[in-house]
Amino acid sequence: MKGSIRIGRVRGLELRAHWSVPLIMLLFAYGLAKRTLPTYAPGMAPVVYAVAAVVGAVLLLVSLVVHEAAHALTARRAGIPVRDVTLWALGGMTRMDQPATARAAFAVAVSGPLASLLLGGAALGGAAGAAAVLHWRIPVAVLGWLGGTNLLLGVFNLLPGAPLDGGRVLQAVLWWRTGDRDRAQRAAGRGGQVVGMLSAAVGWWTFVKGMSGGLWLMVIGLFVASTAAAERRWAQLATALRGVRVAQAMSRPVVTGPDWLTVDRFLSEAAAQVGGHSVLPLLDFEGRPSGVVRLRRLAAVPSGRREALRVREVATPLSQCTIAAPDELLTAVLERLGSGGGLPILVMDGGRLGGIVTTYDIDRLSKRQRRGPDQGGAPSGGGVGRQGSDA
């Protein structure tokens, strides 16, 4: 995820945090210090509330790590490669490959909510023990808040709609029943849209009634609905492109530009010859691909720097681009876009640039696939397309 930094490793698993994590932790700590703790344990000094609130926020962050680590470690035990875990304002995201079986998908999906429910129960048990032994309300309040938040997190995540864990559970069950993963993903996506819009409506209603937490629920609901819609579109696309190789989608020949030119010369010489293209692969002196440049990024370079700055210094380097071989399945390449530079896809053949796949190419091919072979279906090889349609 963009805007995230590496903060450590958990059992060999890279852990990252989005810039929104400190912000949401600060908001949680503020709510604890200003409302929850003074209500449950009045009469304490403000510094006591502040310290206890920070401890509670940190423990909640640890709970989120445990939730995502449960997903990741379960996936590893099932033989599923896991890339990293990223925490952000709305929870966390574990990047991993697709499970090979419905059983593995079910185990991975349910592990996170179970971890949250167990943590919630443990925290509430700790609160009861602290109340009986210590007779000090601050630890009881912090543990009780932590337990209740984890239980709420676990229950909410089990709602039957993607991208929530409950949507993944539903998808795994439908996959097992029907044998069709894409169909199950579409159904989970529809469930996520319903759950998201209902959550947003409830959040708005409670906010209007004077409960500030309703605004947060509304934001989460809208996020769930929009992400679920995107997953439905992906499932439809995966169905249309099933069995299609990269060579069938790529455009060739590829319009390229020299990476050694200055930005000023590139814009005046090379860019003038590329027609309507907005994205250009770059070649070095030996004709090997070195990266991808977007013309709007070149245009944003201040005029005073254009004569000294080389295009390759502004471009996305090849190491961060999405690379594919002509015989790879297109859907497999699209699934790993998150670990690369996104679209366009550079198709490498023998160390040379053999073609390019852009948004336009994928849309064109998916429409042909949906129409079927009798109405102008997918071509058997690469064709001439457009490479300037990617944002």
PDB file of C-alpha atoms in Angstrom, residues 11-12 54 70 142 257 264 339:
ATOM      1  CA  ARG A  11       8.010 -14.474  12.866  1.00  0.00           C
ATOM      2  CA  GLY A  12       9.756 -13.616   9.626  1.00  0.00           C
ATOM      3  CA  VAL A  54      -1.884   5.662  25.282  1.00  0.00           C
ATOM      4  CA  ALA A  70      -3.316 -14.973  12.311  1.00  0.00           C
ATOM      5  CA  VAL A 142      -8.722  -0.053  29.738  1.00  0.00           C
ATOM      6  CA  GLY A 257      11.443   6.340 -26.089  1.00  0.00           C
ATOM      7  CA  ASP A 264      13.363  18.979 -22.370  1.00  0.00           C
ATOM      8  CA  SER A 339       3.475  -6.273  -5.864  1.00  0.00           C
TER       9      SER A 339
END
